[in-house]
Tab-separated table of C-alpha atoms and ligand atoms in Angstrom:
chain	number	residue	atom	x	y	z
A	1	UNK	CA	31.905	-19.540	2.786
A	2	UNK	CA	31.469	-17.571	5.913
A	3	UNK	CA	33.181	-19.570	8.358
A	4	UNK	CA	31.029	-20.466	12.060
A	5	UNK	CA	31.325	-20.114	15.139
A	6	UNK	CA	28.076	-21.634	17.243
A	7	UNK	CA	28.698	-21.162	20.961
A	8	UNK	CA	26.335	-23.122	23.585
A	9	UNK	CA	25.108	-20.882	26.345
A	10	UNK	CA	23.886	-17.483	25.624
A	11	UNK	CA	24.786	-16.457	29.388
A	12	UNK	CA	27.042	-13.963	30.814
A	13	UNK	CA	30.564	-15.769	28.844
A	14	UNK	CA	28.438	-16.863	26.024
A	15	UNK	CA	26.372	-13.632	25.010
A	16	UNK	CA	30.319	-11.656	25.531
A	17	UNK	CA	32.015	-14.362	23.285
A	18	UNK	CA	30.029	-13.582	20.567
A	19	UNK	CA	30.883	-9.619	21.262
A	20	UNK	CA	34.203	-10.094	21.573
A	21	UNK	CA	34.184	-12.409	17.504
A	22	UNK	CA	31.843	-10.379	16.233
A	23	UNK	CA	34.330	-7.526	16.778
A	24	UNK	CA	37.574	-9.339	15.270
A	25	UNK	CA	34.410	-10.118	12.618
A	26	UNK	CA	36.106	-13.649	12.264
A	27	UNK	CA	32.809	-16.035	11.573
A	28	UNK	CA	28.694	-15.813	11.270
A	29	UNK	CA	27.461	-16.393	14.916
A	30	UNK	CA	24.839	-18.703	15.928
A	31	UNK	CA	23.376	-18.998	19.600
A	32	UNK	CA	21.972	-21.405	21.609
A	33	UNK	CA	20.534	-21.806	24.675
A	34	UNK	CA	17.890	-24.249	26.384
A	35	UNK	CA	15.964	-20.597	27.868
A	36	UNK	CA	13.567	-19.883	25.503
A	37	UNK	CA	14.276	-16.430	24.000
A	38	UNK	CA	17.388	-15.085	25.479
A	39	UNK	CA	19.666	-16.452	22.288
A	40	UNK	CA	17.499	-15.088	19.631
A	41	UNK	CA	16.912	-12.037	21.844
A	42	UNK	CA	20.709	-11.362	22.125
A	43	UNK	CA	21.961	-12.317	18.684
A	44	UNK	CA	19.381	-9.749	17.219
A	45	UNK	CA	20.359	-6.716	19.613
A	46	UNK	CA	23.857	-8.004	18.399
A	47	UNK	CA	22.917	-8.188	14.769
A	48	UNK	CA	21.955	-4.728	15.233
A	49	UNK	CA	25.083	-3.367	15.749
A	50	UNK	CA	26.781	-4.996	13.371
A	51	UNK	CA	26.564	-1.683	11.016
A	52	UNK	CA	27.336	0.715	13.775
A	53	UNK	CA	30.671	-1.516	14.248
A	54	UNK	CA	31.031	-1.816	10.669
A	55	UNK	CA	31.439	-5.252	10.633
A	56	UNK	CA	29.450	-8.288	8.403
A	57	UNK	CA	28.519	-10.545	10.903
A	58	UNK	CA	25.858	-12.859	10.676
A	59	UNK	CA	24.234	-13.635	14.019
A	60	UNK	CA	21.388	-15.703	15.061
A	61	UNK	CA	20.012	-17.683	17.951
A	62	UNK	CA	18.192	-20.759	18.197
A	63	UNK	CA	16.916	-23.224	20.602
A	64	UNK	CA	17.249	-25.687	18.804
A	65	UNK	CA	21.253	-27.257	17.855
A	66	UNK	CA	20.020	-27.556	13.611
A	67	UNK	CA	21.079	-23.509	13.608
A	68	UNK	CA	24.771	-24.823	14.385
A	69	UNK	CA	24.922	-26.977	11.936
A	70	UNK	CA	28.220	-26.993	9.588
A	71	UNK	CA	29.901	-25.250	12.142
A	72	UNK	CA	33.956	-24.679	11.947
A	73	UNK	CA	34.474	-24.494	15.998
A	74	UNK	CA	32.259	-25.174	18.810
A	75	UNK	CA	32.785	-22.839	22.165
A	76	UNK	CA	30.690	-24.709	25.101
A	77	UNK	CA	29.737	-22.210	27.806
A	78	UNK	CA	26.553	-23.749	29.057
A	79	UNK	CA	26.264	-24.760	32.327
A	80	UNK	CA	25.960	-23.130	36.202
A	81	UNK	CA	27.709	-20.458	37.095
A	82	UNK	CA	29.223	-21.041	40.791
A	83	UNK	CA	27.927	-18.704	43.766
A	84	UNK	CA	29.658	-17.730	46.533
A	85	UNK	CA	31.252	-20.086	48.194
A	86	UNK	CA	31.125	-22.605	46.244
A	87	UNK	CA	33.634	-24.477	44.692
A	88	UNK	CA	34.646	-25.368	40.602
A	89	UNK	CA	33.965	-28.638	41.978
A	90	UNK	CA	30.874	-28.621	42.799
A	91	UNK	CA	29.497	-28.014	40.078
A	92	UNK	CA	31.017	-30.794	38.749
A	93	UNK	CA	28.124	-33.565	38.034
A	94	UNK	CA	25.176	-31.052	36.846
A	95	UNK	CA	28.225	-29.498	34.249
A	96	UNK	CA	28.955	-32.410	33.169
A	97	UNK	CA	25.712	-33.916	32.045
A	98	UNK	CA	24.775	-30.608	29.858
A	99	UNK	CA	28.174	-31.162	27.965
A	100	UNK	CA	27.731	-34.333	27.084
A	101	UNK	CA	24.421	-32.832	25.736
A	102	UNK	CA	25.804	-30.191	24.169
A	103	UNK	CA	28.908	-32.224	22.604
A	104	UNK	CA	26.665	-35.155	20.848
A	105	UNK	CA	24.439	-32.451	19.987
A	106	UNK	CA	26.628	-30.541	18.028
A	107	UNK	CA	29.058	-32.862	17.130
A	108	UNK	CA	26.185	-34.368	14.725
A	109	UNK	CA	26.039	-31.634	13.117
A	110	UNK	CA	29.719	-30.245	12.549
A	111	UNK	CA	31.281	-33.687	12.661
A	112	UNK	CA	35.550	-31.761	12.102
A	113	UNK	CA	34.273	-28.516	14.699
A	114	UNK	CA	36.786	-27.604	17.306
A	115	UNK	CA	35.821	-27.476	20.706
A	116	UNK	CA	36.605	-24.509	23.410
A	117	UNK	CA	35.221	-25.351	26.276
A	118	UNK	CA	35.114	-23.241	28.963
A	119	UNK	CA	32.143	-24.720	31.531
A	120	UNK	CA	33.351	-25.371	34.755
A	121	UNK	CA	35.544	-27.396	36.664
A	122	UNK	CA	37.034	-26.233	33.540
A	123	UNK	CA	39.645	-29.179	33.055
A	124	UNK	CA	37.092	-31.766	33.989
A	125	UNK	CA	34.801	-30.581	31.697
A	126	UNK	CA	36.914	-30.639	28.502
A	127	UNK	CA	37.286	-34.307	29.340
A	128	UNK	CA	33.529	-34.959	29.344
A	129	UNK	CA	33.735	-33.441	25.170
A	130	UNK	CA	36.956	-35.614	24.469
A	131	UNK	CA	35.419	-38.874	26.088
A	132	UNK	CA	32.087	-38.166	24.835
A	133	UNK	CA	32.676	-36.846	21.292
A	134	UNK	CA	35.421	-39.830	20.835
A	135	UNK	CA	37.274	-36.916	19.505
A	136	UNK	CA	41.351	-36.678	19.278
A	137	UNK	CA	42.862	-33.938	21.583
A	138	UNK	CA	43.978	-31.769	19.031
A	139	UNK	CA	40.229	-30.803	18.501
A	140	UNK	CA	39.700	-30.133	22.469
A	141	UNK	CA	40.889	-27.114	24.079
A	142	UNK	CA	39.406	-26.015	27.013
A	143	UNK	CA	39.573	-21.525	28.140
A	144	UNK	CA	41.878	-20.979	31.446
A	145	UNK	CA	45.443	-20.380	31.120
A	146	UNK	CA	45.139	-16.866	28.766
A	147	UNK	CA	42.442	-15.903	32.020
A	148	UNK	CA	44.729	-16.566	34.837
A	149	UNK	CA	47.315	-15.147	33.326
A	150	UNK	CA	46.081	-12.568	31.262
A	151	UNK	CA	44.979	-11.407	34.900
A	152	UNK	CA	48.589	-11.658	36.304
A	153	UNK	CA	49.447	-9.204	33.637
A	154	UNK	CA	46.970	-6.858	34.495
A	155	UNK	CA	48.462	-6.643	38.559
A	156	UNK	CA	52.023	-6.039	37.448
A	157	UNK	CA	50.846	-3.520	34.500
A	158	UNK	CA	49.174	-1.815	37.374
A	159	UNK	CA	51.845	-2.360	40.004
A	160	UNK	CA	54.525	-0.827	37.667
A	161	UNK	CA	52.504	1.617	35.574
A	162	UNK	CA	53.505	-0.093	32.137
A	163	UNK	CA	51.592	-1.070	29.277
A	164	UNK	CA	49.702	-4.286	29.759
A	165	UNK	CA	51.248	-5.098	26.435
A	166	UNK	CA	55.429	-5.078	28.027
A	167	UNK	CA	53.871	-7.854	30.460
A	168	UNK	CA	54.071	-11.333	29.778
A	169	UNK	CA	53.196	-13.842	32.697
A	170	UNK	CA	52.885	-17.487	32.226
A	171	UNK	CA	50.480	-19.832	34.735
A	172	UNK	CA	50.169	-23.011	34.097
A	173	UNK	CA	48.551	-25.937	35.423
A	174	UNK	CA	44.648	-26.859	36.765
A	175	UNK	CA	41.830	-24.189	36.593
A	176	UNK	CA	41.689	-24.151	40.014
A	177	UNK	CA	43.314	-22.503	43.508
A	178	UNK	CA	46.586	-24.572	42.770
A	179	UNK	CA	47.423	-23.468	39.786
A	180	UNK	CA	50.989	-22.486	39.048
A	181	UNK	CA	51.911	-18.964	37.822
A	182	UNK	CA	55.223	-19.585	36.281
A	183	UNK	CA	57.082	-16.178	38.124
A	184	UNK	CA	60.920	-17.159	36.738
A	185	UNK	CA	59.527	-16.989	33.057
A	186	UNK	CA	57.115	-14.336	33.337
A	187	UNK	CA	58.815	-10.949	32.146
A	188	UNK	CA	58.353	-7.404	31.936
A	189	UNK	CA	60.152	-6.255	28.193
A	190	UNK	CA	62.565	-9.077	28.551
A	191	UNK	CA	63.317	-8.585	32.170
A	192	UNK	CA	62.546	-11.384	34.561
A	193	UNK	CA	59.332	-10.517	36.856
A	194	UNK	CA	61.878	-11.013	39.782
A	195	UNK	CA	63.737	-8.072	38.785
A	196	UNK	CA	61.530	-5.614	38.680
A	197	UNK	CA	59.299	-6.093	41.263
A	198	UNK	CA	60.059	-7.115	45.347
A	199	UNK	CA	59.503	-10.240	46.274
A	200	UNK	CA	56.672	-9.598	48.971
A	201	UNK	CA	54.230	-7.585	45.674
A	202	UNK	CA	55.360	-9.942	43.816
A	203	UNK	CA	54.001	-13.140	46.184
A	204	UNK	CA	51.225	-10.591	46.493
A	205	UNK	CA	50.343	-11.190	42.787
A	206	UNK	CA	50.724	-14.546	42.744
A	207	UNK	CA	48.059	-15.101	45.623
A	208	UNK	CA	45.769	-12.162	43.810
A	209	UNK	CA	45.992	-14.017	40.317
A	210	UNK	CA	45.062	-17.461	42.428
A	211	UNK	CA	42.337	-16.325	44.043
A	212	UNK	CA	41.430	-14.083	41.128
A	213	UNK	CA	38.297	-16.186	39.699
A	214	UNK	CA	36.772	-15.886	43.641
A	215	UNK	CA	37.528	-12.128	44.184
A	216	UNK	CA	35.040	-11.339	40.775
A	217	UNK	CA	32.746	-14.014	42.085
A	218	UNK	CA	32.237	-11.935	45.823
A	219	UNK	CA	32.393	-8.537	44.141
A	220	UNK	CA	29.071	-9.703	41.470
A	221	UNK	CA	27.661	-11.722	44.163
A	222	UNK	CA	25.754	-13.181	41.705
A	223	UNK	CA	27.661	-15.291	38.484
A	224	UNK	CA	31.531	-15.413	38.041
A	225	UNK	CA	33.329	-13.194	35.749
A	226	UNK	CA	32.258	-13.039	31.712
A	227	UNK	CA	34.831	-10.244	30.459
A	228	UNK	CA	38.484	-11.609	30.333
A	229	UNK	CA	37.352	-15.450	29.926
A	230	UNK	CA	35.270	-14.485	26.756
A	231	UNK	CA	38.176	-12.096	25.600
A	232	UNK	CA	40.508	-14.923	25.458
A	233	UNK	CA	38.351	-17.740	23.802
A	234	UNK	CA	38.097	-15.254	21.247
A	235	UNK	CA	41.740	-15.373	20.868
A	236	UNK	CA	41.451	-18.605	20.383
A	237	UNK	CA	39.715	-18.896	17.985
A	238	UNK	CA	41.445	-16.167	16.365
A	239	UNK	CA	44.508	-18.035	16.033
A	240	UNK	CA	42.072	-21.537	14.443
A	241	UNK	CA	40.274	-19.421	12.205
A	242	UNK	CA	43.041	-17.338	11.306
A	243	UNK	CA	46.242	-20.205	11.221
A	244	UNK	CA	47.956	-18.109	13.553
A	245	UNK	CA	49.345	-20.622	15.552
A	246	UNK	CA	49.809	-18.369	18.667
A	247	UNK	CA	51.009	-20.293	21.643
A	248	UNK	CA	48.436	-19.472	24.776
A	249	UNK	CA	48.383	-20.955	27.788
A	250	UNK	CA	45.188	-23.408	27.287
A	251	UNK	CA	43.455	-27.145	28.636
A	252	UNK	CA	45.094	-29.662	27.069
A	253	UNK	CA	45.139	-33.210	27.194
A	254	UNK	CA	48.653	-34.307	28.126
A	255	UNK	CA	49.819	-37.683	26.959
A	256	UNK	CA	53.497	-37.233	28.355
A	257	UNK	CA	54.376	-33.662	28.700
A	258	UNK	CA	55.164	-32.087	31.681
A	259	UNK	CA	55.580	-36.168	33.458
A	260	UNK	CA	51.675	-36.047	32.981
A	261	UNK	CA	48.778	-37.855	31.315
A	262	UNK	CA	45.667	-38.182	30.785
A	263	UNK	CA	44.183	-35.682	31.782
A	264	UNK	CA	43.502	-31.944	31.104
A	265	UNK	CA	46.429	-29.607	32.192
A	266	UNK	CA	47.004	-25.770	31.353
A	267	UNK	CA	49.947	-25.920	29.559
A	268	UNK	CA	51.192	-23.398	26.377
A	269	UNK	CA	49.827	-24.793	23.123
A	270	UNK	CA	50.107	-23.812	19.759
A	271	UNK	CA	46.777	-22.904	17.850
A	272	UNK	CA	46.560	-23.378	14.523
A	273	UNK	CA	43.610	-24.305	11.887
A	274	UNK	CA	44.057	-27.997	13.002
A	275	UNK	CA	42.813	-27.200	16.760
A	276	UNK	CA	46.297	-27.908	18.960
A	277	UNK	CA	49.277	-27.568	16.910
A	278	UNK	CA	51.771	-28.533	19.667
A	279	UNK	CA	52.721	-28.163	23.047
A	280	UNK	CA	55.064	-25.752	24.350
A	281	UNK	CA	57.967	-27.284	27.395
A	282	UNK	CA	59.525	-25.722	30.475
A	283	UNK	CA	61.704	-26.534	31.918
A	284	UNK	CA	60.790	-26.587	35.059
A	285	UNK	CA	62.652	-26.440	38.514
A	286	UNK	CA	61.724	-28.917	41.444
A	287	UNK	CA	59.787	-26.299	43.147
A	288	UNK	CA	57.548	-25.511	40.309
A	289	UNK	CA	57.580	-29.486	39.418
A	290	UNK	CA	55.872	-29.526	43.367
A	291	UNK	CA	53.810	-26.935	42.194
A	292	UNK	CA	52.617	-28.702	38.958
A	293	UNK	CA	52.263	-32.066	40.485
A	294	UNK	CA	49.669	-30.911	43.158
A	295	UNK	CA	48.052	-29.348	40.672
A	296	UNK	CA	47.440	-32.275	38.869
A	297	UNK	CA	46.529	-34.325	41.435
A	298	UNK	CA	43.270	-32.034	41.725
A	299	UNK	CA	42.469	-32.382	38.365
A	300	UNK	CA	42.771	-36.049	38.325
A	301	UNK	CA	40.234	-36.326	41.564
A	302	UNK	CA	38.019	-33.911	39.675
A	303	UNK	CA	37.945	-36.601	36.690
A	304	UNK	CA	37.854	-39.663	39.154
A	305	UNK	CA	34.365	-37.875	40.128
A	306	UNK	CA	32.662	-38.129	37.628
A	307	UNK	CA	29.773	-40.260	36.295
A	308	UNK	CA	29.589	-40.268	32.685
B	401	NAD	N1	36.781	-21.792	32.633
B	401	NAD	C1	36.822	-20.351	33.058
B	401	NAD	O1	38.188	-19.881	32.867
B	401	NAD	C2	35.530	-19.655	33.441
B	401	NAD	C3	35.266	-18.586	33.184
B	401	NAD	C4	33.845	-18.002	33.698
B	401	NAD	C5	33.039	-18.657	33.798
B	401	NAD	N2	33.284	-20.477	33.391
B	401	NAD	C6	31.932	-21.309	33.723
B	401	NAD	O2	30.986	-20.731	32.356
B	401	NAD	C7	30.617	-21.467	32.419
B	401	NAD	C8	29.350	-20.637	32.087
B	401	NAD	O3	28.958	-19.215	32.947
B	401	NAD	P1	28.393	-18.398	32.601
B	401	NAD	O4	28.786	-16.856	33.662
B	401	NAD	O5	28.419	-17.411	30.498
B	401	NAD	O6	27.327	-18.773	33.236
B	401	NAD	P2	25.141	-17.382	32.959
B	401	NAD	O7	25.086	-18.415	33.445
B	401	NAD	O8	25.345	-16.411	32.613
B	401	NAD	O9	25.159	-19.390	31.247
B	401	NAD	C9	24.788	-19.903	31.297
B	401	NAD	C10	23.999	-20.721	30.641
B	401	NAD	O10	24.196	-21.937	29.977
B	401	NAD	C11	22.683	-22.676	29.606
B	401	NAD	N3	21.924	-23.437	30.048
B	401	NAD	C12	22.049	-24.098	31.084
B	401	NAD	N4	21.366	-26.016	30.879
B	401	NAD	C13	21.937	-25.704	28.999
B	401	NAD	C14	21.689	-26.841	28.037
B	401	NAD	N5	21.646	-27.656	28.597
B	401	NAD	N6	22.231	-26.461	26.620
B	401	NAD	C15	22.481	-24.830	26.305
B	401	NAD	N7	22.640	-24.358	27.351
B	401	NAD	C16	22.539	-24.070	28.516
B	401	NAD	C17	21.967	-20.939	30.648
B	401	NAD	O11	20.453	-21.063	30.415
B	401	NAD	C18	22.831	-19.784	30.748
B	401	NAD	O12	21.910	-18.974	29.434
B	401	NAD	C19	29.680	-21.563	34.183
B	401	NAD	O13	30.304	-23.196	34.199
B	401	NAD	C20	31.091	-20.873	34.916
B	401	NAD	O14	31.573	-21.647	35.816
B	401	NAD	C21	34.544	-20.792	33.675
């Protein structure tokens, strides 16, 4: 039987996630949204692209959660995106209600599903799904770090004129402006980043990475980034469906790793068929530890502002 991935929210990130997933021919796809006709129209359009790209993927759209029955993975992108000048935290309780409903409605139809969360504020929305669903931490994984790391990789590759494939960057922490780009652990074909780039160039790249989401929001004027975030979701889903055990920076509920407990936080995570397999721990120096602690305070504040 074909695997099934349901995507809740058929807006910019939801529909683009379906697009990247269809390209990978991983599973049949379901798009669900509250707007009448939107998931149906986008899924029909995508279905009609399948003969052109030669992929046998069934894509359906619905306003009814019944369509999600028996999903292997549920991706939650439903919610409101940031507007210019609006912080991720401004969205907190509106999106928490939307994510709560999406979790309840999908979990009763797909009791074994693994959840990938995108809705912002990301780390807090992961917490909503885990708590509302009563799920083990292995089955709730947030997307943020792949995107943040990919932005840094793209900027480094542009600066050095090398392939993005040679650039490995690692960003830890909450998905906010206090994220922690680990320049010491990042490298170009194995050479540490700080040996490849002068300090001022590297600092500028770190700063641009931290503000990467806001840069796109300011340019678009309406909505926020969608190509890169949804490509990241497709990579996570592939590692789960194919049991690839890729180690990817994801938001994971920590239970003592990095000295943190009871919060979702961006860390390198091995993803396999059961969801989270293992959290990988870097040895951090004091400066990095201080940045991690600062970022964790922001996530804790956001979780404590939740009205579940
Ligand atoms: N974690 C990340 O890295 C990251 C990156 C990009 C966007 N985001 C977040 O993802 C979310 C979606 O962004 P987007 O650009 O796709 O926004 P969008 O507005 O294009 O799409 C959101 C969709 O959710 C739908 N929706 C609203 N309430 C719903 C409900 N109760 N049930 C089902 N669908 C519902 C809307 O109708 C809309 O189609 C936002 O919260 C955004 O901030 C996170």
